[in-house]
mmCIF file of C-alpha atoms in Angstrom:
data_model
loop_
_atom_site.group_PDB
_atom_site.id
_atom_site.type_symbol
_atom_site.label_atom_id
_atom_site.label_comp_id
_atom_site.label_asym_id
_atom_site.label_seq_id
_atom_site.Cartn_x
_atom_site.Cartn_y
_atom_site.Cartn_z
ATOM 1 C CA GLN A 1 160.905 108.076 100.626
ATOM 2 C CA LEU A 2 163.920 109.916 101.648
ATOM 3 C CA GLN A 3 165.434 112.675 99.428
ATOM 4 C CA LEU A 4 169.173 113.095 98.995
ATOM 5 C CA GLN A 5 171.225 116.000 97.571
ATOM 6 C CA GLU A 6 174.877 115.946 96.836
ATOM 7 C CA SER A 7 176.960 119.163 97.208
ATOM 8 C CA GLY A 8 180.463 120.136 96.851
ATOM 9 C CA PRO A 9 183.277 121.640 94.499
ATOM 10 C CA GLY A 10 182.911 120.698 90.908
ATOM 11 C CA LEU A 11 186.533 121.066 90.328
ATOM 12 C CA VAL A 12 189.464 119.527 92.286
ATOM 13 C CA LYS A 13 193.075 119.773 91.568
ATOM 14 C CA PRO A 14 195.315 116.577 91.320
ATOM 15 C CA SER A 15 196.921 115.371 94.639
ATOM 16 C CA GLU A 16 194.174 117.283 96.508
ATOM 17 C CA THR A 17 191.344 116.064 98.597
ATOM 18 C CA LEU A 18 187.739 115.662 97.226
ATOM 19 C CA SER A 19 185.032 116.352 99.747
ATOM 20 C CA LEU A 20 181.377 115.913 99.159
ATOM 21 C CA THR A 21 178.306 116.147 101.429
ATOM 22 C CA CYS A 22 174.898 114.418 101.082
ATOM 23 C CA SER A 23 172.029 116.270 102.752
ATOM 24 C CA VAL A 24 169.228 113.799 103.697
ATOM 25 C CA SER A 25 165.676 114.839 104.057
ATOM 26 C CA GLY A 26 162.502 112.911 104.897
ATOM 27 C CA GLY A 27 164.277 110.625 107.293
ATOM 28 C CA SER A 28 167.147 110.485 109.763
ATOM 29 C CA VAL A 29 170.556 109.134 109.012
ATOM 30 C CA SER A 30 170.665 107.714 112.756
ATOM 31 C CA SER A 31 167.445 105.861 112.371
ATOM 32 C CA SER A 32 167.629 102.180 113.024
ATOM 33 C CA GLY A 33 168.954 100.108 110.046
ATOM 34 C CA PHE A 34 169.913 103.058 108.000
ATOM 35 C CA TYR A 35 172.774 102.879 105.626
ATOM 36 C CA GLY A 36 174.254 105.540 103.298
ATOM 37 C CA GLY A 37 176.560 104.863 100.236
ATOM 38 C CA TRP A 38 178.572 106.725 97.746
ATOM 39 C CA ILE A 39 178.732 105.451 94.181
ATOM 40 C CA ARG A 40 180.518 107.162 91.163
ATOM 41 C CA GLN A 41 180.181 106.927 87.416
ATOM 42 C CA PRO A 42 183.152 108.072 85.393
ATOM 43 C CA PRO A 43 182.139 109.612 82.153
ATOM 44 C CA GLY A 44 181.001 106.996 79.655
ATOM 45 C CA LYS A 45 181.439 104.171 82.100
ATOM 46 C CA GLY A 46 179.474 102.032 84.563
ATOM 47 C CA LEU A 47 178.817 102.575 88.250
ATOM 48 C CA GLU A 48 181.512 102.038 90.894
ATOM 49 C CA TYR A 49 180.905 101.354 94.426
ATOM 50 C CA ILE A 50 182.874 103.741 96.699
ATOM 51 C CA GLY A 51 181.648 102.561 100.187
ATOM 52 C CA ILE A 52 178.786 102.708 102.789
ATOM 53 C CA ILE A 53 178.247 103.648 106.407
ATOM 54 C CA TYR A 54 175.721 102.107 108.718
ATOM 55 C CA TYR A 55 173.701 104.030 111.379
ATOM 56 C CA SER A 56 175.966 102.179 113.871
ATOM 57 C CA GLY A 57 179.058 103.992 112.434
ATOM 58 C CA SER A 58 180.269 100.840 110.684
ATOM 59 C CA THR A 59 181.913 101.479 107.254
ATOM 60 C CA PHE A 60 182.681 99.282 104.238
ATOM 61 C CA TYR A 61 184.793 100.501 101.621
ATOM 62 C CA ASN A 62 185.739 99.297 98.212
ATOM 63 C CA PRO A 63 189.024 97.726 98.564
ATOM 64 C CA SER A 64 190.494 99.309 95.615
ATOM 65 C CA LEU A 65 189.891 102.845 97.220
ATOM 66 C CA ARG A 66 190.094 102.018 101.033
ATOM 67 C CA SER A 67 193.495 103.700 101.381
ATOM 68 C CA ARG A 68 192.223 107.032 100.138
ATOM 69 C CA VAL A 69 188.476 107.283 101.207
ATOM 70 C CA THR A 70 186.652 108.268 104.412
ATOM 71 C CA ILE A 71 182.862 108.223 104.558
ATOM 72 C CA SER A 72 181.344 109.767 107.770
ATOM 73 C CA VAL A 73 177.871 111.003 109.145
ATOM 74 C CA ASP A 74 177.051 114.095 110.911
ATOM 75 C CA THR A 75 173.785 113.388 112.677
ATOM 76 C CA SER A 76 173.257 116.999 113.715
ATOM 77 C CA LYS A 77 173.187 117.976 110.204
ATOM 78 C CA ASN A 78 171.730 114.777 108.839
ATOM 79 C CA GLN A 79 174.282 114.612 106.391
ATOM 80 C CA LEU A 80 176.720 111.901 104.859
ATOM 81 C CA SER A 81 180.276 112.871 104.005
ATOM 82 C CA LEU A 82 182.767 111.655 101.488
ATOM 83 C CA ARG A 83 186.451 112.460 101.554
ATOM 84 C CA LEU A 84 188.782 111.067 98.907
ATOM 85 C CA LYS A 85 192.387 112.144 99.129
ATOM 86 C CA SER A 86 195.229 112.055 96.583
ATOM 87 C CA VAL A 87 193.037 112.452 93.605
ATOM 88 C CA THR A 88 193.916 112.059 89.994
ATOM 89 C CA ALA A 89 192.177 112.486 86.638
ATOM 90 C CA ALA A 90 190.863 108.881 87.219
ATOM 91 C CA ASP A 91 188.734 110.177 89.888
ATOM 92 C CA THR A 92 186.929 112.362 87.583
ATOM 93 C CA ALA A 93 183.141 111.081 87.818
ATOM 94 C CA VAL A 94 179.581 111.925 88.673
ATOM 95 C CA TYR A 95 179.304 111.073 92.443
ATOM 96 C CA TYR A 96 176.061 109.799 93.876
ATOM 97 C CA CYS A 97 174.736 109.107 97.363
ATOM 98 C CA ALA A 98 172.161 106.562 98.046
ATOM 99 C CA HIS A 99 170.618 104.888 100.947
ATOM 100 C CA GLY A 100 168.657 101.802 102.120
ATOM 101 C CA ASN A 101 167.754 100.244 105.353
ATOM 102 C CA GLU A 102 168.716 96.748 106.784
ATOM 103 C CA ASP A 103 165.585 96.596 108.708
ATOM 104 C CA VAL A 104 163.746 96.514 105.302
ATOM 105 C CA TRP A 105 166.277 94.450 103.218
ATOM 106 C CA GLY A 106 167.784 92.289 105.823
ATOM 107 C CA SER A 107 171.250 92.171 107.675
ATOM 108 C CA PHE A 108 174.198 92.734 105.235
ATOM 109 C CA THR A 109 171.896 93.200 102.371
ATOM 110 C CA VAL A 110 172.591 96.494 100.443
ATOM 111 C CA ILE A 111 170.116 97.647 97.948
ATOM 112 C CA PHE A 112 169.728 101.285 97.271
ATOM 113 C CA ASP A 113 166.189 102.598 97.652
ATOM 114 C CA ASP A 114 166.836 106.245 96.868
ATOM 115 C CA TRP A 115 169.526 108.125 95.192
ATOM 116 C CA GLY A 116 170.531 111.607 94.852
ATOM 117 C CA ARG A 117 170.828 113.352 91.525
ATOM 118 C CA GLY A 118 174.602 113.007 91.505
ATOM 119 C CA THR A 119 177.226 115.823 91.251
ATOM 120 C CA LEU A 120 179.985 116.001 88.573
ATOM 121 C CA VAL A 121 183.540 116.249 89.935
ATOM 122 C CA THR A 122 186.358 116.837 87.655
ATOM 123 C CA VAL A 123 189.877 116.495 88.826
ATOM 124 C CA SER A 124 192.278 118.957 86.795
ATOM 125 C CA SER A 125 194.733 121.541 87.229
ATOM 126 C CA GLU B 1 185.463 91.008 93.202
ATOM 127 C CA ILE B 2 182.463 89.831 91.256
ATOM 128 C CA VAL B 3 182.263 91.336 87.800
ATOM 129 C CA MET B 4 178.815 91.970 86.249
ATOM 130 C CA THR B 5 178.574 92.105 82.673
ATOM 131 C CA GLN B 6 175.358 93.549 80.754
ATOM 132 C CA SER B 7 174.566 93.040 77.265
ATOM 133 C CA PRO B 8 173.943 94.464 74.911
ATOM 134 C CA ALA B 9 175.372 97.936 75.633
ATOM 135 C CA THR B 10 172.539 99.459 73.541
ATOM 136 C CA LEU B 11 169.177 98.019 72.631
ATOM 137 C CA SER B 12 167.014 99.703 69.794
ATOM 138 C CA VAL B 13 163.332 98.838 70.310
ATOM 139 C CA SER B 14 160.221 100.179 68.954
ATOM 140 C CA PRO B 15 157.366 101.375 71.350
ATOM 141 C CA GLY B 16 154.967 98.521 72.131
ATOM 142 C CA GLU B 17 157.658 95.955 71.464
ATOM 143 C CA ARG B 18 159.339 93.576 74.132
ATOM 144 C CA ALA B 19 162.935 94.417 75.432
ATOM 145 C CA THR B 20 165.147 91.765 76.922
ATOM 146 C CA LEU B 21 168.210 92.768 78.742
ATOM 147 C CA SER B 22 170.972 90.556 80.143
ATOM 148 C CA CYS B 23 173.132 90.572 83.157
ATOM 149 C CA ARG B 24 175.758 88.014 83.924
ATOM 150 C CA ALA B 25 177.943 87.608 87.039
ATOM 151 C CA SER B 26 181.398 86.133 86.912
ATOM 152 C CA GLN B 27 180.501 83.918 89.770
ATOM 153 C CA SER B 28 177.277 82.774 91.433
ATOM 154 C CA VAL B 29 175.391 85.522 93.168
ATOM 155 C CA SER B 30 172.436 83.289 94.010
ATOM 156 C CA SER B 31 169.401 85.600 93.611
ATOM 157 C CA SER B 32 171.120 88.605 95.308
ATOM 158 C CA LEU B 33 170.581 90.766 92.208
ATOM 159 C CA ALA B 34 168.896 94.312 91.705
ATOM 160 C CA TRP B 35 168.036 96.135 88.557
ATOM 161 C CA TYR B 36 167.857 99.952 88.432
ATOM 162 C CA GLN B 37 166.737 102.299 85.791
ATOM 163 C CA GLN B 38 168.087 105.593 84.988
ATOM 164 C CA LYS B 39 166.719 108.349 82.729
ATOM 165 C CA PRO B 40 168.845 111.300 81.587
ATOM 166 C CA GLY B 41 169.382 113.870 84.251
ATOM 167 C CA GLN B 42 167.674 111.740 86.794
ATOM 168 C CA SER B 43 168.633 109.598 89.774
ATOM 169 C CA PRO B 44 168.721 105.638 89.539
ATOM 170 C CA ARG B 45 165.380 104.079 90.523
ATOM 171 C CA LEU B 46 165.150 100.657 92.123
ATOM 172 C CA LEU B 47 162.995 98.375 89.751
ATOM 173 C CA ILE B 48 163.764 94.747 90.989
ATOM 174 C CA TYR B 49 165.387 93.052 93.747
ATOM 175 C CA ASP B 50 166.280 89.497 94.684
ATOM 176 C CA ALA B 51 166.361 88.887 90.999
ATOM 177 C CA SER B 52 162.586 88.747 90.262
ATOM 178 C CA THR B 53 160.520 90.984 92.980
ATOM 179 C CA ARG B 54 159.310 94.175 91.633
ATOM 180 C CA ALA B 55 159.902 97.176 93.793
ATOM 181 C CA THR B 56 157.074 99.209 95.178
ATOM 182 C CA GLY B 57 155.197 101.100 92.493
ATOM 183 C CA ILE B 58 156.956 99.186 89.502
ATOM 184 C CA PRO B 59 154.573 98.437 86.657
ATOM 185 C CA SER B 60 154.005 94.695 85.895
ATOM 186 C CA ARG B 61 155.558 95.095 82.539
ATOM 187 C CA PHE B 62 158.963 94.897 84.115
ATOM 188 C CA THR B 63 159.839 91.279 84.996
ATOM 189 C CA GLY B 64 163.087 90.001 86.407
ATOM 190 C CA SER B 65 164.314 86.303 86.273
ATOM 191 C CA GLY B 66 167.279 84.294 86.738
ATOM 192 C CA SER B 67 169.674 83.072 89.413
ATOM 193 C CA GLY B 68 173.293 82.171 89.854
ATOM 194 C CA THR B 69 175.201 83.760 87.074
ATOM 195 C CA GLU B 70 172.665 84.471 84.501
ATOM 196 C CA PHE B 71 169.905 87.091 84.795
ATOM 197 C CA THR B 72 167.362 88.785 82.548
ATOM 198 C CA LEU B 73 165.130 91.931 82.746
ATOM 199 C CA THR B 74 162.330 91.895 80.387
ATOM 200 C CA ILE B 75 160.044 94.765 79.532
ATOM 201 C CA SER B 76 157.034 93.314 78.078
ATOM 202 C CA SER B 77 155.625 96.206 76.015
ATOM 203 C CA LEU B 78 157.919 99.349 75.981
ATOM 204 C CA GLN B 79 156.299 102.640 76.861
ATOM 205 C CA SER B 80 157.848 106.033 76.074
ATOM 206 C CA GLU B 81 158.875 106.549 79.687
ATOM 207 C CA ASP B 82 160.892 103.158 79.666
ATOM 208 C CA PHE B 83 163.642 104.530 77.308
ATOM 209 C CA ALA B 84 166.399 104.636 79.655
ATOM 210 C CA VAL B 85 169.739 103.079 80.955
ATOM 211 C CA TYR B 86 169.411 100.029 83.175
ATOM 212 C CA PHE B 87 171.958 98.680 85.526
ATOM 213 C CA CYS B 88 172.283 95.494 87.470
ATOM 214 C CA GLN B 89 173.952 95.190 91.010
ATOM 215 C CA GLN B 90 174.955 92.189 92.933
ATOM 216 C CA TYR B 91 174.905 92.127 96.718
ATOM 217 C CA ASN B 92 175.404 88.496 97.335
ATOM 218 C CA GLU B 93 179.242 88.981 98.193
ATOM 219 C CA TRP B 94 180.783 92.371 98.998
ATOM 220 C CA PRO B 95 182.513 94.655 99.544
ATOM 221 C CA PRO B 96 182.760 95.602 96.947
ATOM 222 C CA LEU B 97 179.219 95.859 95.584
ATOM 223 C CA THR B 98 179.439 95.615 91.933
ATOM 224 C CA PHE B 99 177.363 96.931 88.886
ATOM 225 C CA GLY B 100 177.133 96.231 85.482
ATOM 226 C CA GLY B 101 178.114 98.654 82.872
ATOM 227 C CA GLY B 102 174.431 99.246 81.919
ATOM 228 C CA THR B 103 172.185 98.791 78.851
ATOM 229 C CA LYS B 104 170.800 101.902 77.240
ATOM 230 C CA VAL B 105 167.180 101.196 75.686
ATOM 231 C CA GLU B 106 166.672 103.611 72.945
ATOM 232 C CA ILE B 107 163.913 104.289 70.498
ATOM 233 C CA LYS B 108 164.184 102.480 67.118
#
């Protein structure tokens, strides 16, 4: 079982870039089949998929956020990263990282085995 | 985008009773549906995948059923640790993956 821990600023100003990292322990982000995802939950609302990155480096973003989001992996630090630019108050949410493995679930089947605790990011001046 | 709708938003149940949660998809997702449980201050936990298969370590009182557009999560006899929020997620057609809005199961 992997453990995931999100970290980053809890407050971001409007129009700036939100940057979060997800530290992974108990496994490697570069292991065969690994995929890591970012999901967010605005206050009082449901979960929204942001995007995922596979061990191969392939990324799949939510079309509604694609123009503003970048997900990357740092294999030397065993971390996932999320960058969301030009934020507004609508981007205020708890941000979760999560992972799965396509060697377990099947090609192009995305089920999240483990999640981080989440980190609240507020967009405000 | 496939829209997932969960009902009810809140379900009040007494310990030991049965809870039935619903998840509806705006178009067929076949059996590509997962259920997650989230307790306050905790990470979501995978309960069910492929609509009806329990994840490792999940008690048998949790049962998933359905296919196509209509899905149900049944908790046969609610234990104190089961009071939580439950989300469904489809993975049949993506991106984007989509989640339901959640059902909160609270103590009656």
